[in-house]
Amino acid sequence: MPGLREGPEEQPEPPGELGYGALLRVEGFPRLVISVLLGRIAGQMLAVGLVLFVLSRYGSPPLAGAATFVLIFPGLVLSPVAGALLDRYGRARLIAVDYAVVAGTLFLIATLSASHRLPPALLLGICGAASLTGPLSAAGARSMFPTVVPGHLWERANALDNSGHVLAAVIGAPLAGLLVGFVGPEWALGATASLFALAGLAILGVGDPGLRQRERAVLEEAWSGLVYVLRNRTLAGLALTFFAYGVGWGCLVIAVPVLLLERLHQGPAVVGYVWGAVGAAGFVSTLIVGRIRTLGRERRLMAASILAVAAAMAALPLATSVALVAAALVLVALVETPFDIAFLTLRQRRTDPARFGRVFAISMSLNVAGAPVGSAIAGPLISWSLSGALWVAVAFTAAAAIVPLLVIPAKDEH
């Protein structure tokens, strides 16, 4: 396809220009990383803080799963439109819009809860409203990386991008747990909202060199993006892989806090510490794996990595101490990184740059659709059996390992 970036061979560079230092000299990249990092720290705080908020104030794992589901899923439905808007109007300003919306809704939840005027139905409604703009920041940030960064630095950029995600977990998850434990869940949500607001301000100064497409109406462009993703065997295969994988992680998001709080009788801070340890392990692993060239080996790397993740997860239902839970999840983070890097790089290599906004919004939404589904089913499963919910997570993760080899073509077909 004309304009498609095939890989690093198209842009040969001397070895001295392939390091992380070269990334920091790319115009706009450092500020983009700072903004995205702030947003992801806030996102990690929200992921942990919302579950702890619901468990603390309502004592209901099913409601925690439902709140997590509606915080993500409605926005996924609108992802084709979000992607068309990103390609048409630019990513930076729309990322800022989403951060502002999330900040406002979290302040609202915290205020209503503090005044005892937040019934479960209203909580779910506000979470659903907050999700509608979610694809703007999620896809907008990821699709800015390959437009700002030259193709020969994509592996490094993806590694730094992924390490920023896990670094956010190192900071955000423990911070959320500490705030919930020491000052209360409402203050934790308020602090999260403040970080989202700062992230929105930071990205406003980042230039967006991506292509603009305004030939057709927004809905036409959204539809064309959806058709492009579904007809692209690579993107469809990645979506199927990540859906099954995401169901497993979605179960863990609810099951791990319940495991620590109820079975092992720990406090909210411990939940944050454990997720923070996971992030720290992933950060180190990402910087190492980011040095590995993935070209031509993406499918095998993904399959092997997912199988290793499933094996590590299998220790969770048997864990009898916090140390064992933390060790299992840290191992998950260490062996997951090759999957993350190979996944991101393959998606970039096989996507038309002119469609980055639409494709990334739709692809990412299809990819993460499994997580809210996993969270939604985890609540009722936990009410029946906590160990059963954890084994379901293991089963879905193991099943995801075969999808890359069966569905994703070995070579680009476009």
Coordinates of C-alpha atoms in Angstrom, one line a residue:
M1 CA 0.0 0.0 0.0
P2 CA 1.4 3.4 -0.9
G3 CA 2.8 5.3 2.1
L4 CA 2.9 2.2 4.3
R5 CA 6.0 2.0 6.5
E6 CA 7.5 -1.4 6.0
G7 CA 10.1 -1.3 8.7
P8 CA 13.5 -0.1 9.6
E9 CA 15.1 -1.2 6.3
E10 CA 13.5 1.7 4.6
Q11 CA 15.3 4.2 6.8
P12 CA 18.8 3.0 7.4
E13 CA 20.6 4.8 10.1
P14 CA 24.1 4.5 11.6
P15 CA 24.2 2.5 14.9
G16 CA 24.9 5.7 16.9
E17 CA 21.5 7.0 16.0
L18 CA 19.6 4.0 17.2
G19 CA 19.9 4.5 21.0
Y20 CA 17.5 6.1 23.5
G21 CA 19.4 9.3 23.3
A22 CA 18.4 9.8 19.7
L23 CA 14.8 9.7 20.8
L24 CA 15.2 12.5 23.2
R25 CA 16.5 14.7 20.3
V26 CA 13.4 14.1 18.3
E27 CA 11.4 17.4 18.3
G28 CA 8.3 17.2 20.5
F29 CA 9.1 13.7 21.8
P30 CA 10.2 14.5 25.4
R31 CA 7.1 16.7 26.1
L32 CA 4.9 14.0 24.6
V33 CA 6.4 11.4 26.9
I34 CA 5.9 13.6 30.0
S35 CA 2.3 14.3 29.2
V36 CA 1.6 10.6 28.4
L37 CA 3.4 9.5 31.6
L38 CA 1.3 11.9 33.7
G39 CA -1.9 10.6 32.1
R40 CA -0.9 7.0 32.6
I41 CA 0.0 7.5 36.2
A42 CA -3.5 8.9 36.6
G43 CA -4.9 6.0 34.7
Q44 CA -3.1 3.5 36.9
M45 CA -4.4 5.3 40.0
L46 CA -7.9 5.2 38.6
A47 CA -7.7 1.5 37.8
V48 CA -6.7 0.6 41.3
G49 CA -8.5 3.5 43.1
L50 CA -11.9 2.9 41.5
V51 CA -11.9 -0.8 42.5
L52 CA -10.8 0.1 46.1
F53 CA -13.3 2.9 46.2
V54 CA -16.2 0.6 45.3
L55 CA -15.0 -2.2 47.7
S56 CA -14.5 0.4 50.5
R57 CA -17.8 2.3 50.1
Y58 CA -20.1 -0.4 48.8
G59 CA -18.4 -3.7 49.8
S60 CA -19.5 -5.3 46.5
P61 CA -17.1 -7.1 44.1
P62 CA -19.9 -7.4 41.4
L63 CA -20.4 -3.6 41.6
A64 CA -16.6 -3.1 41.3
G65 CA -16.6 -5.3 38.2
A66 CA -19.6 -3.4 36.7
A67 CA -18.0 0.0 37.4
T68 CA -14.8 -1.1 35.7
F69 CA -16.8 -2.4 32.7
V70 CA -18.8 0.8 32.1
L71 CA -15.7 3.0 32.6
I72 CA -14.2 1.3 29.5
F73 CA -16.7 -0.4 27.3
P74 CA -19.1 2.4 26.1
G75 CA -16.1 4.4 24.8
L76 CA -15.0 1.3 22.8
V77 CA -18.2 1.4 20.8
L78 CA -17.4 5.0 19.7
S79 CA -13.8 4.3 18.9
P80 CA -14.3 4.4 15.1
V81 CA -15.6 8.0 15.4
A82 CA -12.9 8.9 17.8
G83 CA -10.3 7.6 15.4
A84 CA -11.7 9.7 12.5
L85 CA -11.6 12.8 14.7
L86 CA -8.0 12.1 15.6
D87 CA -7.0 11.9 11.9
R88 CA -9.1 14.9 11.0
Y89 CA -8.4 17.4 13.8
G90 CA -5.1 16.4 15.3
R91 CA -4.3 14.3 18.3
A92 CA -2.9 16.7 21.0
R93 CA -6.0 18.8 21.5
L94 CA -8.3 15.8 21.5
I95 CA -6.2 14.0 24.0
A96 CA -6.4 17.1 26.2
V97 CA -10.2 17.1 25.8
D98 CA -10.4 13.5 27.1
Y99 CA -8.1 14.3 30.1
A100 CA -10.4 17.2 31.0
V101 CA -13.5 15.1 30.8
V102 CA -12.1 12.4 33.0
A103 CA -10.8 14.9 35.5
G104 CA -14.2 16.5 35.7
T105 CA -16.1 13.3 36.2
L106 CA -13.7 12.0 38.9
F107 CA -14.1 15.3 40.8
L108 CA -17.9 14.8 40.5
I109 CA -17.7 11.2 41.9
A110 CA -15.5 12.2 44.8
T111 CA -17.8 15.2 45.7
L112 CA -21.0 13.2 45.5
S113 CA -19.6 10.3 47.5
A114 CA -18.2 12.6 50.2
S115 CA -21.7 14.1 50.6
H116 CA -23.3 10.6 50.6
R117 CA -25.3 11.3 47.4
L118 CA -23.8 8.6 45.1
P119 CA -26.1 5.6 44.7
P120 CA -24.7 2.7 42.7
A121 CA -26.8 3.5 39.6
L122 CA -25.5 7.1 39.5
L123 CA -21.9 5.9 40.0
L124 CA -22.3 3.6 36.9
G125 CA -23.9 6.4 34.9
I126 CA -21.0 8.8 35.6
C127 CA -18.4 6.1 34.8
G128 CA -20.2 5.4 31.5
A129 CA -20.2 9.1 30.6
A130 CA -16.5 9.3 31.4
S131 CA -15.7 6.4 29.1
L132 CA -17.1 8.1 26.0
T133 CA -14.0 10.1 25.3
G134 CA -11.5 7.5 26.4
P135 CA -10.3 6.4 22.9
L136 CA -9.2 9.9 22.2
S137 CA -6.3 9.8 24.7
A138 CA -5.6 6.1 24.5
A139 CA -5.4 5.9 20.7
G140 CA -4.3 9.5 20.4
A141 CA -1.1 9.0 22.4
R142 CA -0.2 5.7 20.9
S143 CA -0.8 7.0 17.3
M144 CA 1.4 10.1 18.0
F145 CA 4.5 8.0 18.6
P146 CA 5.0 6.7 15.1
T147 CA 4.1 10.1 13.6
V148 CA 6.6 12.0 15.7
V149 CA 9.4 9.3 15.8
P150 CA 11.3 8.1 12.7
G151 CA 10.7 4.5 11.7
H152 CA 14.2 3.3 12.5
L153 CA 13.5 4.3 16.2
W154 CA 10.2 2.6 16.5
E155 CA 11.4 -0.3 18.7
R156 CA 13.2 2.1 21.0
A157 CA 10.1 4.4 21.1
N158 CA 7.8 1.4 21.8
A159 CA 10.0 0.2 24.5
L160 CA 10.1 3.6 26.1
D161 CA 6.4 4.0 25.6
N162 CA 5.8 0.6 27.3
S163 CA 8.3 1.3 30.0
G164 CA 6.4 4.6 30.7
H165 CA 3.3 2.5 31.1
V166 CA 4.8 0.2 33.6
L167 CA 6.6 3.1 35.4
A168 CA 3.2 4.6 35.7
A169 CA 2.1 1.4 37.4
V170 CA 5.1 1.6 39.8
I171 CA 4.0 5.1 40.8
G172 CA 0.3 5.2 40.3
A173 CA -0.9 1.9 41.8
P174 CA 1.0 2.2 45.2
L175 CA 0.0 5.9 45.4
A176 CA -3.7 5.0 44.9
G177 CA -3.5 2.3 47.6
L178 CA -1.8 4.6 50.0
L179 CA -4.2 7.4 49.5
V180 CA -7.2 5.1 49.9
G181 CA -5.7 3.6 53.0
F182 CA -4.6 6.9 54.7
V183 CA -6.9 9.7 53.5
G184 CA -9.8 7.9 52.0
P185 CA -11.0 6.8 48.5
E186 CA -12.6 10.2 47.7
W187 CA -9.3 12.0 48.2
A188 CA -7.6 9.3 46.1
L189 CA -10.0 10.0 43.2
G190 CA -9.5 13.8 43.6
A191 CA -5.8 13.4 43.3
T192 CA -6.2 11.2 40.3
A193 CA -8.4 13.9 38.7
S194 CA -5.7 16.5 39.3
L195 CA -3.1 14.5 37.5
F196 CA -5.4 14.0 34.5
A197 CA -5.8 17.8 34.4
L198 CA -2.0 18.3 34.5
A199 CA -1.5 15.8 31.7
G200 CA -4.0 17.7 29.5
L201 CA -2.2 21.0 30.1
A202 CA 1.2 19.4 29.2
I203 CA 0.2 18.0 25.9
L204 CA -1.3 21.2 24.5
G205 CA 2.2 22.3 23.5
V206 CA 3.1 19.2 21.5
G207 CA 3.0 19.6 17.7
D208 CA 1.3 16.9 15.7
P209 CA 3.0 16.2 12.3
G210 CA 0.5 13.5 11.4
L211 CA -1.4 13.6 8.1
R212 CA -4.8 15.2 8.0
Q213 CA -7.7 13.6 6.1
R214 CA -10.9 15.7 5.6
E215 CA -12.1 14.5 2.2
R216 CA -15.2 12.8 3.6
A217 CA -17.6 13.2 6.5
V218 CA -16.5 12.0 9.9
L219 CA -18.9 9.0 10.0
E220 CA -17.7 7.9 6.5
E221 CA -14.1 8.1 7.7
A222 CA -15.0 6.2 10.8
W223 CA -16.7 3.4 8.8
S224 CA -13.7 3.2 6.4
G225 CA -11.4 2.8 9.4
L226 CA -13.5 0.0 10.8
V227 CA -13.6 -1.8 7.5
Y228 CA -9.8 -1.4 7.1
V229 CA -9.1 -3.0 10.5
L230 CA -11.5 -5.9 10.0
R231 CA -10.2 -6.7 6.5
N232 CA -6.6 -6.5 7.6
R233 CA -5.7 -10.0 8.9
T234 CA -2.9 -8.7 11.0
L235 CA -5.0 -6.1 12.8
A236 CA -7.9 -8.5 13.2
G237 CA -5.6 -11.2 14.5
L238 CA -4.0 -8.8 17.0
A239 CA -7.5 -7.9 18.2
L240 CA -8.5 -11.5 18.7
T241 CA -5.2 -12.2 20.5
F242 CA -5.6 -9.2 22.8
F243 CA -9.3 -9.9 23.5
A244 CA -8.7 -13.3 25.0
Y245 CA -5.6 -12.0 26.8
G246 CA -7.5 -9.0 28.1
V247 CA -10.3 -11.2 29.5
G248 CA -7.6 -12.8 31.7
W249 CA -6.2 -9.5 32.9
G250 CA -9.7 -8.0 33.4
C251 CA -10.4 -10.9 35.8
L252 CA -7.2 -10.2 37.7
V253 CA -8.0 -6.5 38.1
I254 CA -10.9 -7.4 40.4
A255 CA -9.7 -10.8 41.7
V256 CA -6.3 -9.7 43.0
P257 CA -7.6 -7.0 45.3
V258 CA -10.2 -9.3 46.6
L259 CA -7.5 -12.0 47.1
L260 CA -5.4 -9.6 49.1
L261 CA -8.1 -7.8 51.0
E262 CA -10.4 -10.7 51.9
R263 CA -8.5 -14.0 51.7
L264 CA -5.1 -12.7 53.0
H265 CA -6.6 -9.9 55.2
Q266 CA -4.4 -7.1 53.9
G267 CA -5.2 -3.4 53.6
P268 CA -5.6 -1.1 50.5
A269 CA -2.0 0.0 50.6
V270 CA -0.8 -3.6 50.1
V271 CA -2.9 -3.8 46.9
G272 CA -1.1 -0.7 45.7
Y273 CA 2.4 -2.1 46.7
V274 CA 1.8 -5.3 44.8
W275 CA 0.7 -3.6 41.6
G276 CA 3.6 -1.3 42.0
A277 CA 6.0 -4.2 42.2
V278 CA 4.5 -5.5 39.0
G279 CA 5.1 -2.2 37.3
A280 CA 8.7 -2.1 38.5
A281 CA 9.5 -5.5 37.1
G282 CA 7.9 -4.6 33.8
F283 CA 9.9 -1.4 33.6
V284 CA 13.2 -3.2 33.9
S285 CA 12.1 -5.9 31.5
T286 CA 10.9 -3.4 28.9
L287 CA 14.2 -1.5 28.7
I288 CA 16.0 -4.8 28.1
V289 CA 13.6 -6.3 25.6
G290 CA 13.4 -3.0 23.7
R291 CA 16.9 -3.6 22.5
I292 CA 15.8 -6.8 20.7
R293 CA 15.0 -6.5 17.0
T294 CA 11.5 -8.0 16.5
L295 CA 11.3 -7.9 12.7
G296 CA 10.0 -11.3 11.4
R297 CA 9.7 -12.8 14.8
E298 CA 6.7 -11.0 16.2
R299 CA 4.2 -13.9 16.1
R300 CA 6.5 -16.3 17.8
L301 CA 7.5 -13.8 20.5
M302 CA 3.9 -13.1 21.2
A303 CA 2.9 -16.7 21.5
A304 CA 5.8 -17.7 23.7
S305 CA 5.4 -14.7 26.0
I306 CA 1.6 -15.3 26.5
L307 CA 2.2 -19.0 27.4
A308 CA 4.8 -17.9 30.0
V309 CA 2.3 -15.4 31.4
A310 CA -0.4 -18.1 31.8
A311 CA 2.1 -20.3 33.6
A312 CA 3.0 -17.6 36.0
M313 CA -0.7 -16.7 36.6
A314 CA -1.4 -20.4 37.5
A315 CA 0.3 -19.8 40.9
L316 CA -2.2 -17.2 42.0
P317 CA -5.1 -19.5 42.9
L318 CA -2.6 -21.5 45.1
A319 CA -1.0 -18.5 46.8
T320 CA -1.2 -18.5 50.6
S321 CA 0.8 -15.3 51.3
V322 CA 1.3 -11.8 50.0
A323 CA 4.8 -12.7 49.0
L324 CA 3.6 -15.5 46.7
V325 CA 1.0 -13.3 45.1
A326 CA 3.6 -10.6 44.5
A327 CA 6.1 -13.1 43.1
A328 CA 3.6 -14.6 40.7
L329 CA 2.6 -11.2 39.4
V330 CA 6.2 -9.9 39.1
L331 CA 7.0 -13.0 37.0
V332 CA 4.0 -12.2 34.9
A333 CA 5.3 -8.7 34.3
L334 CA 8.8 -10.0 33.4
V335 CA 7.6 -12.5 30.8
E336 CA 4.9 -10.3 29.3
T337 CA 7.2 -7.6 27.9
P338 CA 8.2 -9.5 24.6
F339 CA 4.5 -9.7 23.8
D340 CA 3.9 -6.0 24.4
I341 CA 6.9 -4.9 22.2
A342 CA 6.2 -7.3 19.4
F343 CA 2.5 -6.5 19.4
L344 CA 3.0 -2.7 19.2
T345 CA 5.7 -2.8 16.5
L346 CA 3.8 -5.3 14.3
R347 CA 0.7 -3.0 14.4
Q348 CA 2.8 0.0 13.4
R349 CA 4.6 -1.9 10.6
R350 CA 1.4 -3.1 9.0
T351 CA -0.7 0.1 9.2
D352 CA -1.0 2.9 6.6
P353 CA 0.4 6.0 8.3
A354 CA -2.4 8.1 6.9
R355 CA -4.8 6.0 8.9
F356 CA -2.9 5.9 12.2
G357 CA -5.6 7.7 14.2
R358 CA -8.5 5.7 13.0
V359 CA -6.7 2.4 13.0
F360 CA -5.1 2.8 16.4
A361 CA -8.4 4.0 17.9
I362 CA -10.4 1.0 16.5
S363 CA -7.6 -1.5 17.0
M364 CA -6.9 -0.5 20.5
S365 CA -10.6 -0.5 21.4
L366 CA -11.0 -4.0 19.9
N367 CA -7.8 -5.0 21.8
V368 CA -8.9 -3.8 25.2
A369 CA -12.5 -4.9 24.9
G370 CA -11.5 -8.1 26.6
A371 CA -10.5 -6.4 29.8
P372 CA -13.9 -4.9 30.8
V373 CA -15.5 -8.2 29.8
G374 CA -13.2 -10.0 32.2
S375 CA -13.8 -7.5 35.0
A376 CA -17.6 -7.8 34.5
I377 CA -17.6 -11.6 34.7
A378 CA -15.1 -11.6 37.5
G379 CA -17.5 -10.1 40.0
P380 CA -20.1 -12.8 39.9
L381 CA -17.4 -15.5 39.6
I382 CA -15.7 -14.2 42.8
S383 CA -19.1 -14.4 44.6
W384 CA -19.1 -18.1 43.6
S385 CA -15.4 -18.9 43.9
L386 CA -12.4 -16.6 44.1
S387 CA -10.1 -19.5 43.0
G388 CA -12.5 -20.2 40.1
A389 CA -12.2 -16.6 38.9
L390 CA -8.4 -16.9 38.9
W391 CA -8.4 -20.1 37.0
V392 CA -10.7 -18.5 34.4
A393 CA -8.1 -15.8 34.0
V394 CA -5.4 -18.5 33.4
A395 CA -7.5 -20.3 30.9
F396 CA -8.3 -17.3 28.7
T397 CA -4.7 -16.2 28.8
A398 CA -3.4 -19.6 27.7
A399 CA -6.0 -19.7 24.9
A400 CA -4.7 -16.4 23.6
A401 CA -1.3 -17.9 22.9
I402 CA -2.4 -19.9 19.9
V403 CA -4.2 -17.0 18.1
P404 CA -1.1 -15.2 16.7
L405 CA 0.2 -18.3 15.0
L406 CA -3.2 -19.3 13.6
V407 CA -4.6 -16.0 12.5
I408 CA -1.9 -13.4 11.9
P409 CA -0.1 -13.8 8.5
A410 CA 3.7 -14.3 8.6
K411 CA 4.1 -11.5 6.1
D412 CA 2.3 -8.2 5.3
E413 CA -0.4 -8.9 2.8
H414 CA -1.1 -5.2 1.9

